[in-house]
mmCIF file of C-alpha atoms in Angstrom:
data_model
loop_
_atom_site.group_PDB
_atom_site.id
_atom_site.type_symbol
_atom_site.label_atom_id
_atom_site.label_comp_id
_atom_site.label_asym_id
_atom_site.label_seq_id
_atom_site.Cartn_x
_atom_site.Cartn_y
_atom_site.Cartn_z
ATOM 1 C CA MET A 180 -61.672 -75.026 156.434
ATOM 2 C CA THR A 181 -58.099 -75.936 155.570
ATOM 3 C CA ALA A 182 -56.976 -77.424 152.456
ATOM 4 C CA SER A 183 -53.216 -78.312 152.216
ATOM 5 C CA ILE A 184 -52.747 -79.781 148.836
ATOM 6 C CA THR A 185 -49.304 -80.332 147.538
ATOM 7 C CA PRO A 186 -48.991 -79.109 143.985
ATOM 8 C CA VAL A 187 -48.931 -82.060 141.493
ATOM 9 C CA SER A 188 -47.935 -82.089 137.819
ATOM 10 C CA ASP A 189 -50.588 -82.416 135.082
ATOM 11 C CA THR A 190 -49.760 -86.153 134.990
ATOM 12 C CA GLY A 191 -50.167 -86.449 138.741
ATOM 13 C CA ALA A 192 -53.507 -84.569 138.593
ATOM 14 C CA ARG A 193 -54.705 -87.056 135.962
ATOM 15 C CA ILE A 194 -53.649 -90.064 138.076
ATOM 16 C CA ILE A 195 -55.421 -88.628 141.173
ATOM 17 C CA GLU A 196 -58.650 -88.068 139.123
ATOM 18 C CA ALA A 197 -58.532 -91.614 137.706
ATOM 19 C CA ALA A 198 -57.800 -93.078 141.156
ATOM 20 C CA ASP A 199 -60.389 -91.063 142.885
ATOM 21 C CA ALA A 200 -63.177 -92.179 140.393
ATOM 22 C CA LEU A 201 -62.105 -95.921 140.750
ATOM 23 C CA TYR A 202 -61.663 -95.916 144.485
ATOM 24 C CA TYR A 203 -64.842 -94.037 145.013
ATOM 25 C CA ALA A 204 -66.853 -96.335 142.840
ATOM 26 C CA ARG A 205 -65.270 -99.690 143.842
ATOM 27 C CA GLY A 206 -63.349 -99.185 146.916
ATOM 28 C CA PHE A 207 -59.784 -98.522 147.861
ATOM 29 C CA GLN A 208 -58.755 -102.178 148.333
ATOM 30 C CA ALA A 209 -60.480 -103.439 145.224
ATOM 31 C CA VAL A 210 -58.504 -101.371 142.966
ATOM 32 C CA GLY A 211 -54.730 -101.934 142.284
ATOM 33 C CA MET A 212 -52.101 -99.618 141.028
ATOM 34 C CA ASP A 213 -52.084 -101.287 137.594
ATOM 35 C CA GLU A 214 -55.865 -100.487 137.061
ATOM 36 C CA VAL A 215 -55.171 -96.820 138.016
ATOM 37 C CA ARG A 216 -52.205 -96.803 135.602
ATOM 38 C CA SER A 217 -54.365 -98.040 132.825
ATOM 39 C CA VAL A 218 -57.273 -95.603 133.386
ATOM 40 C CA ALA A 219 -54.918 -92.746 133.872
ATOM 41 C CA GLY A 220 -53.048 -93.654 130.618
ATOM 42 C CA VAL A 221 -49.653 -93.570 132.055
ATOM 43 C CA SER A 222 -46.918 -96.244 132.457
ATOM 44 C CA LEU A 223 -46.511 -98.076 135.759
ATOM 45 C CA LYS A 224 -43.050 -96.341 135.984
ATOM 46 C CA ARG A 225 -44.465 -92.849 135.705
ATOM 47 C CA LEU A 226 -47.297 -93.632 138.156
ATOM 48 C CA TYR A 227 -44.731 -94.636 140.713
ATOM 49 C CA GLN A 228 -42.528 -91.641 139.902
ATOM 50 C CA GLU A 229 -45.615 -89.427 140.760
ATOM 51 C CA PHE A 230 -46.811 -91.525 143.759
ATOM 52 C CA PRO A 231 -44.174 -94.070 145.139
ATOM 53 C CA SER A 232 -46.820 -96.117 146.881
ATOM 54 C CA LYS A 233 -50.515 -96.874 147.080
ATOM 55 C CA GLU A 234 -50.617 -95.042 150.461
ATOM 56 C CA ALA A 235 -49.094 -91.928 148.840
ATOM 57 C CA LEU A 236 -51.747 -92.134 146.089
ATOM 58 C CA VAL A 237 -54.679 -92.694 148.540
ATOM 59 C CA LEU A 238 -53.505 -89.598 150.467
ATOM 60 C CA ALA A 239 -53.332 -87.498 147.522
ATOM 61 C CA VAL A 240 -56.894 -88.653 146.486
ATOM 62 C CA LEU A 241 -58.130 -87.771 149.972
ATOM 63 C CA ARG A 242 -56.464 -84.276 149.806
ATOM 64 C CA SER A 243 -58.141 -83.689 146.503
ATOM 65 C CA ARG A 244 -61.551 -84.769 148.021
ATOM 66 C CA HIS A 245 -60.901 -82.441 150.924
ATOM 67 C CA ALA A 246 -60.459 -79.549 148.664
ATOM 68 C CA MET A 247 -63.649 -80.391 146.649
ATOM 69 C CA TRP A 248 -65.594 -80.610 149.885
ATOM 70 C CA ASP A 249 -64.301 -77.297 151.140
ATOM 71 C CA SER A 250 -65.082 -75.508 147.923
ATOM 72 C CA GLY A 251 -68.433 -77.051 147.466
ATOM 73 C CA ILE A 252 -69.526 -76.246 151.100
ATOM 74 C CA ALA A 253 -68.028 -72.770 150.826
ATOM 75 C CA ARG A 254 -69.930 -71.888 147.684
ATOM 76 C CA ALA A 255 -73.037 -73.094 149.196
ATOM 77 C CA VAL A 256 -72.439 -71.110 152.370
ATOM 78 C CA GLN A 257 -71.378 -67.873 150.437
ATOM 79 C CA ALA A 258 -74.571 -68.060 148.441
ATOM 80 C CA ALA A 259 -76.690 -67.724 151.482
ATOM 81 C CA SER A 260 -77.563 -64.374 152.891
ATOM 82 C CA SER A 261 -78.176 -64.627 156.572
ATOM 83 C CA PRO A 262 -76.099 -66.350 159.195
ATOM 84 C CA ARG A 263 -78.915 -68.666 159.921
ATOM 85 C CA ASP A 264 -79.224 -69.548 156.086
ATOM 86 C CA LYS A 265 -75.484 -70.099 155.832
ATOM 87 C CA LEU A 266 -75.769 -72.903 158.469
ATOM 88 C CA LEU A 267 -78.664 -74.374 156.618
ATOM 89 C CA ALA A 268 -76.719 -74.166 153.324
ATOM 90 C CA ILE A 269 -74.605 -77.011 154.477
ATOM 91 C CA TYR A 270 -77.494 -79.231 154.232
ATOM 92 C CA ASP A 271 -78.539 -77.826 150.775
ATOM 93 C CA TYR A 272 -74.992 -78.663 149.663
ATOM 94 C CA LEU A 273 -75.643 -82.236 150.906
ATOM 95 C CA SER A 274 -78.929 -82.656 149.199
ATOM 96 C CA SER A 275 -77.306 -81.721 145.989
ATOM 97 C CA TRP A 276 -74.278 -84.066 146.432
ATOM 98 C CA PHE A 277 -76.523 -87.008 147.509
ATOM 99 C CA GLY A 278 -78.732 -86.514 144.378
ATOM 100 C CA ASP A 279 -75.564 -87.120 142.091
ATOM 101 C CA GLU A 280 -75.760 -90.558 140.669
ATOM 102 C CA SER A 281 -72.110 -91.197 141.559
ATOM 103 C CA PHE A 282 -72.608 -90.569 145.264
ATOM 104 C CA ARG A 283 -71.188 -93.396 147.369
ATOM 105 C CA GLY A 284 -70.932 -91.787 150.784
ATOM 106 C CA CYS A 285 -68.070 -89.860 152.312
ATOM 107 C CA GLY A 286 -64.710 -90.831 150.751
ATOM 108 C CA PHE A 287 -63.043 -90.234 154.081
ATOM 109 C CA ILE A 288 -65.391 -92.640 156.031
ATOM 110 C CA ASN A 289 -64.896 -95.173 153.290
ATOM 111 C CA ALA A 290 -61.134 -94.718 153.342
ATOM 112 C CA PHE A 291 -61.036 -94.872 157.143
ATOM 113 C CA GLY A 292 -63.156 -98.095 157.176
ATOM 114 C CA GLU A 293 -61.021 -99.850 154.600
ATOM 115 C CA LEU A 294 -57.646 -98.569 155.316
ATOM 116 C CA GLY A 295 -57.546 -96.833 158.666
ATOM 117 C CA THR A 296 -55.794 -99.809 160.408
ATOM 118 C CA VAL A 297 -53.608 -100.503 157.242
ATOM 119 C CA PHE A 298 -52.287 -96.989 156.863
ATOM 120 C CA PRO A 299 -52.359 -94.821 160.062
ATOM 121 C CA SER A 300 -51.774 -91.784 157.852
ATOM 122 C CA VAL A 301 -55.134 -92.315 156.169
ATOM 123 C CA ALA A 302 -56.880 -92.584 159.612
ATOM 124 C CA GLU A 303 -55.084 -89.344 160.622
ATOM 125 C CA LEU A 304 -56.044 -87.512 157.312
ATOM 126 C CA ALA A 305 -59.608 -88.579 157.800
ATOM 127 C CA ARG A 306 -59.688 -87.321 161.311
ATOM 128 C CA GLU A 307 -58.138 -84.019 160.162
ATOM 129 C CA HIS A 308 -60.784 -83.627 157.474
ATOM 130 C CA LYS A 309 -63.647 -84.251 160.066
ATOM 131 C CA ASP A 310 -62.057 -81.780 162.436
ATOM 132 C CA SER A 311 -61.738 -79.180 159.815
ATOM 133 C CA PHE A 312 -65.388 -79.486 159.110
ATOM 134 C CA GLN A 313 -66.193 -79.142 162.752
ATOM 135 C CA ARG A 314 -64.176 -76.107 163.055
ATOM 136 C CA TYR A 315 -65.753 -74.533 159.951
ATOM 137 C CA VAL A 316 -69.336 -75.105 161.384
ATOM 138 C CA ALA A 317 -68.204 -73.760 164.751
ATOM 139 C CA ASP A 318 -67.167 -70.603 162.886
ATOM 140 C CA LEU A 319 -70.494 -70.275 161.177
ATOM 141 C CA VAL A 320 -72.245 -70.855 164.561
ATOM 142 C CA SER A 321 -70.242 -68.128 166.193
ATOM 143 C CA ALA A 322 -70.997 -65.748 163.438
ATOM 144 C CA ALA A 323 -74.746 -66.495 163.854
ATOM 145 C CA GLY A 324 -74.424 -65.575 167.502
ATOM 146 C CA ALA A 325 -75.417 -69.071 168.629
ATOM 147 C CA PRO A 326 -74.008 -71.044 171.569
ATOM 148 C CA ALA A 327 -70.870 -73.078 170.762
ATOM 149 C CA GLN A 328 -72.568 -76.464 171.661
ATOM 150 C CA LEU A 329 -74.708 -76.046 168.529
ATOM 151 C CA ALA A 330 -71.685 -76.648 166.200
ATOM 152 C CA PRO A 331 -70.961 -80.216 166.972
ATOM 153 C CA GLN A 332 -74.734 -80.943 166.870
ATOM 154 C CA LEU A 333 -75.084 -79.650 163.474
ATOM 155 C CA ALA A 334 -71.801 -81.253 162.260
ATOM 156 C CA LEU A 335 -73.205 -84.661 163.637
ATOM 157 C CA LEU A 336 -76.349 -84.147 161.650
ATOM 158 C CA ALA A 337 -74.368 -83.589 158.383
ATOM 159 C CA GLU A 338 -72.180 -86.605 159.132
ATOM 160 C CA GLY A 339 -75.171 -88.899 159.913
ATOM 161 C CA ALA A 340 -77.037 -87.753 156.726
ATOM 162 C CA GLN A 341 -73.963 -88.671 154.747
ATOM 163 C CA THR A 342 -73.848 -92.244 156.192
ATOM 164 C CA THR A 343 -77.531 -92.714 155.892
ATOM 165 C CA ALA A 344 -77.664 -91.607 152.383
ATOM 166 C CA ALA A 345 -74.811 -93.761 151.265
ATOM 167 C CA ILE A 346 -76.354 -96.834 152.955
ATOM 168 C CA SER A 347 -79.953 -96.294 151.938
ATOM 169 C CA GLY A 348 -79.241 -94.965 148.462
ATOM 170 C CA ASN A 349 -81.745 -92.211 149.208
ATOM 171 C CA ALA A 350 -81.024 -88.601 149.191
ATOM 172 C CA ASP A 351 -83.827 -87.810 151.661
ATOM 173 C CA SER A 352 -81.488 -87.887 154.614
ATOM 174 C CA ALA A 353 -80.324 -84.337 153.621
ATOM 175 C CA ALA A 354 -83.735 -83.030 153.983
ATOM 176 C CA HIS A 355 -84.380 -84.760 157.329
ATOM 177 C CA ALA A 356 -80.973 -83.562 158.668
ATOM 178 C CA ARG A 357 -81.871 -79.888 157.394
ATOM 179 C CA ALA A 358 -85.202 -79.913 159.195
ATOM 180 C CA ALA A 359 -83.584 -81.048 162.333
ATOM 181 C CA ALA A 360 -80.887 -78.449 161.946
ATOM 182 C CA GLU A 361 -83.535 -75.633 161.504
ATOM 183 C CA THR A 362 -85.248 -76.826 164.919
ATOM 184 C CA LEU A 363 -81.819 -76.865 166.643
ATOM 185 C CA ILE A 364 -80.731 -73.443 165.085
ATOM 186 C CA ASP A 365 -83.979 -71.699 165.922
ATOM 187 C CA ALA A 366 -84.118 -73.110 169.507
ATOM 188 C CA ALA A 367 -80.330 -71.892 169.983
ATOM 189 C CA LEU A 368 -80.983 -68.485 168.568
ATOM 190 C CA HIS A 369 -84.110 -67.888 170.569
ATOM 191 C CA ALA A 370 -82.686 -69.205 173.902
#
């Protein structure tokens, strides 16, 4: 997976952290720059020096989320021993994430739904994030020696689990997606 994050100052990082928490909990459109400024503990002038627009701040937050997603998935996959277990580790990561009380679904899906038509750059970054995940899964599928068509199937299970968990408020979708993934993986590896 790729993570192209532009380095930010300590103040910029604090602003991103505050904005991410607010946006993720309440939505991108519901939170104004003044509220981000207040929570981050910076002046409005300093906020706009770091991020000249709300669009710039949203993109920075999404890049940060992409890096968190990449590192979380990578840690889970690296902890697994076999190629099959590496594929299943994706769903173990999802289970852990869905169980977090702050879980509100995929930040990229949320941003796309709220801002994708307002800021085409947000829609493009969401697409890049999802494409990056599909490529990562494709690499794991290839390493497992399974047919290439397994990758989009497994990625779709993960995406569906995220949406279902966010809407239902129930973490069980990770276990259901993992069970379906096991069936698909085993069928692909024994074909």
